[in-house]
Amino acid sequence: MSWLTPHVGAQLVDLGSAMLLLTCFAIVAQRRLSACVDLFALQSFFLAMTAALVAFLTGTRHIYVAAALTVAVKGLVIPHVLRRVIERLNVTRELVMNVNVPASLLICGALVMLAFFITQPIISFGHLLTRNSLAIALAIVLIGFFTMIARQKAVTQLIAFLVMENGLFLGATAATYGMPLIVELGVFFDVLVAALIAGIYTNRLQDAFDSVDTSRLSELKE
């Protein structure tokens, strides 16, 4: 494509990364569990498209495999598992949070600024097409970590963990044009297994406490 110059390609990669960050804020602002799952699936599709674009621009073919696995595992399989868990638990909304939504959004905004501040020295010396996405990747990881702390439901904590993994994948793509294929395959397998185990754990939590609020686990020590 003659119009897809490196400069235009870099801007498209930045746009895709920005869409990933936007979905993070949408997840933080959302109380409905099913909507959080849908937003995570959407984020995974954005991640796959961004990775495929990087693969096209750089000729790094193994990133195509990672993009396809992202669609299959994170865009389809894991959201399907999480929806089944939500249906079984009959829990639709997260009413109680450790940090409310407005405060969470403000904190996430501060985390984004922190990520750009930390990565600015690296970006200024970088020469890769994806160098500007590194700050966004770090911001996504920080937001995912914060969301795990701010939420109490096991399902949303799992989604936050998966969001962190998306940020790490974007960071690897931005920093080095992706990890070796064998490493990426191992990571996807680990994420899939973690999601399945978390689904089982959530069901057991519901059976034991009639709730998926992880704060109830503190009762075990009493």
C-alpha atoms as one frame of an Amber mdcrd trajectory, in Angstrom:
protein
   0.000   0.000   0.000   1.673   3.175  -1.203  -0.238   5.393   1.201   0.822
   3.351   4.237   4.136   5.074   4.865   6.089   4.458   8.084   4.829   7.783
   9.423   1.186   6.923   8.717   1.730   3.416  10.071   3.159   4.779  13.315
   0.133   7.042  13.700  -2.225   4.112  13.142  -0.362   2.079  15.761  -0.655
   4.992  18.179  -4.377   5.201  17.410  -4.832   1.504  18.126  -2.916   1.861
  21.382  -5.062   4.837  22.355  -8.201   2.763  21.767  -6.824   0.128  24.135
  -6.290   2.801  26.776  -9.786   4.164  26.204 -11.312   0.746  26.844  -9.382
   0.622  30.131 -11.143   3.767  31.304 -14.455   2.333  30.119 -13.878  -0.814
  32.187 -12.998   1.257  35.246 -16.181   3.313  34.821 -18.391   0.257  34.336
 -20.272  -1.512  37.122 -22.046  -4.144  35.009 -19.961  -7.312  34.889 -21.178
  -8.374  31.451 -20.247  -4.961  30.061 -16.758  -5.313  31.548 -16.382  -8.642
  29.765 -17.557  -7.126  26.480 -15.137  -4.222  26.870 -12.273  -6.610  27.556
 -13.147  -8.550  24.402 -13.241  -5.276  22.458  -9.869  -4.300  23.893  -8.445
  -7.646  22.819  -9.686  -7.084  19.260  -8.039  -3.653  19.240  -4.845  -5.275
  20.510  -4.969  -7.910  17.778  -5.498  -5.288  15.070  -2.634  -3.191  16.420
  -0.339  -6.219  16.552  -1.308  -7.238  13.009  -0.554  -3.712  11.813   2.874
  -3.842  13.461   3.496  -7.209  11.810   2.562  -5.758   8.423   4.713  -2.656
   8.836   7.780  -4.481  10.115   7.520  -7.803   8.304   7.634  -9.675  11.620
   5.434 -12.580  10.666   5.200 -14.345  14.009   3.229 -11.366  15.346   0.415
 -12.446  13.011   0.219 -15.686  14.996   0.081 -13.745  18.251  -2.654 -11.502
  16.831  -4.712 -14.520  15.763  -4.287 -16.118  19.189  -5.341 -12.860  20.815
  -8.601 -12.901  18.873  -9.233 -16.579  19.564  -8.239 -16.751  23.231  -8.888
 -13.273  24.607 -11.533 -12.095  22.189 -13.659 -15.254  22.063 -12.790 -18.092
  24.462 -12.117 -16.221  27.705 -15.087 -13.818  27.321 -17.324 -16.840  26.667
 -16.050 -18.510  29.846 -16.569 -15.340  31.871 -20.105 -14.864  30.544 -20.946
 -18.430  31.551 -19.561 -17.757  35.026 -21.614 -14.567  35.356 -24.777 -16.357
  34.222 -24.224 -19.179  36.695 -23.529 -16.829  39.586 -26.472 -14.586  38.687
 -24.431 -11.512  39.594 -24.925  -8.607  37.211 -23.498  -5.503  38.894 -20.731
  -4.557  41.283 -22.401  -2.392  43.893 -19.604  -2.150  46.453 -16.081  -1.074
  45.515 -12.965  -0.310  47.488 -12.619   2.904  45.443 -15.645   4.539  43.820
 -15.850   5.210  40.085 -15.117   8.980  40.023 -12.079   8.587  42.264 -10.930
   5.576  40.234 -11.076   7.567  37.005  -9.050  10.382  38.544  -6.451   7.935
  39.828  -6.270   6.251  36.423  -5.700   9.635  34.804  -2.828  10.225  37.212
  -1.417   6.788  36.386  -1.453   7.654  32.682   0.524  10.828  33.356   2.933
   8.838  35.521   3.431   6.295  32.735   4.229   9.009  30.198   6.599  10.679
  32.655   8.475   7.428  33.300   8.789   6.413  29.656   9.539   9.840  28.181
  13.351   9.436  28.399  13.073   6.059  26.658  10.712   7.303  23.955  12.902
  10.295  23.111  15.825   8.007  22.265  13.772   5.306  20.563  13.667   4.724
  16.826  10.978   2.033  16.505   7.640   2.781  14.864   5.896   1.677  18.036
   7.950   3.664  20.540   5.062   5.997  21.438   2.925   3.005  22.427   5.293
   2.097  25.238   3.861   4.746  27.563   0.319   3.592  26.825   1.316  -0.012
  27.484   2.715   0.922  30.888  -0.413   2.957  31.640  -2.608  -0.054  30.814
  -0.571  -2.265  33.147  -0.837   0.281  35.964  -4.574   0.754  35.441  -5.122
  -3.002  35.414  -3.169  -3.385  38.642  -5.101  -0.563  40.271  -8.424  -2.051
  39.152  -7.541  -5.332  40.844  -7.192  -3.379  44.082 -10.205  -1.118  43.591
 -12.728  -3.873  42.811 -14.053  -6.602  45.091 -15.720  -9.037  42.698 -13.552
 -11.928  41.571 -14.764 -11.574  37.978 -13.695  -7.942  37.646 -10.400  -8.698
  39.354  -9.782 -11.396  36.756 -10.650  -8.961  33.963  -8.206  -6.458  35.468
  -5.506  -9.143  35.468  -6.211  -9.874  31.805  -6.079  -6.149  31.027  -2.623
  -6.074  32.607  -1.574  -8.933  30.339  -2.854  -7.001  27.325  -0.711  -4.086
  28.423   2.329  -6.325  28.743   1.723  -7.737  25.268   1.416  -4.231  23.838
   4.586  -3.252  25.682   6.498  -6.197  24.243   5.265  -5.303  20.773   6.162
  -1.646  21.253   9.610  -2.278  22.702  10.904  -5.173  20.609   8.281  -5.914
  17.924   7.022  -8.846  19.945   8.484 -11.680  21.972   9.763 -14.935  20.451
   6.885 -17.069  19.209   7.468 -19.876  21.709   7.267 -17.373  24.565   4.048
 -15.887  23.200   2.491 -19.342  22.880   3.439 -20.104  26.466   1.966 -16.831
  27.692  -1.331 -17.427  25.884  -1.551 -20.929  27.324  -0.859 -19.611  30.827
  -3.496 -16.893  30.457  -6.084 -19.392  29.247  -5.350 -21.773  32.123  -5.443
 -18.883  34.606  -8.852 -17.811  33.300 -10.225 -21.346  33.605  -8.854 -21.745
  37.129 -10.249 -18.356  38.106 -13.643 -19.412  36.786 -13.564 -22.527  38.968
 -12.347 -20.478  41.930 -15.185 -17.987  41.456 -17.753 -20.783  41.433 -16.291
 -22.248  44.614 -16.324 -18.811  46.225 -20.006 -18.468  45.372 -20.771 -21.911
  46.783 -18.898 -21.229  50.021 -20.009 -17.665  50.774 -22.998 -17.142  48.472
 -21.019 -14.215  47.074 -18.145 -13.521  44.676 -16.812 -10.712  46.846 -13.176
 -11.614  47.539 -13.216  -9.584  50.748 -15.265 -12.428  52.242 -12.124 -14.568
  52.171 -10.972 -12.747  55.301 -13.603 -14.753  57.179 -11.514 -17.888  56.694
  -9.024 -16.757  59.323 -11.700 -16.263  61.963
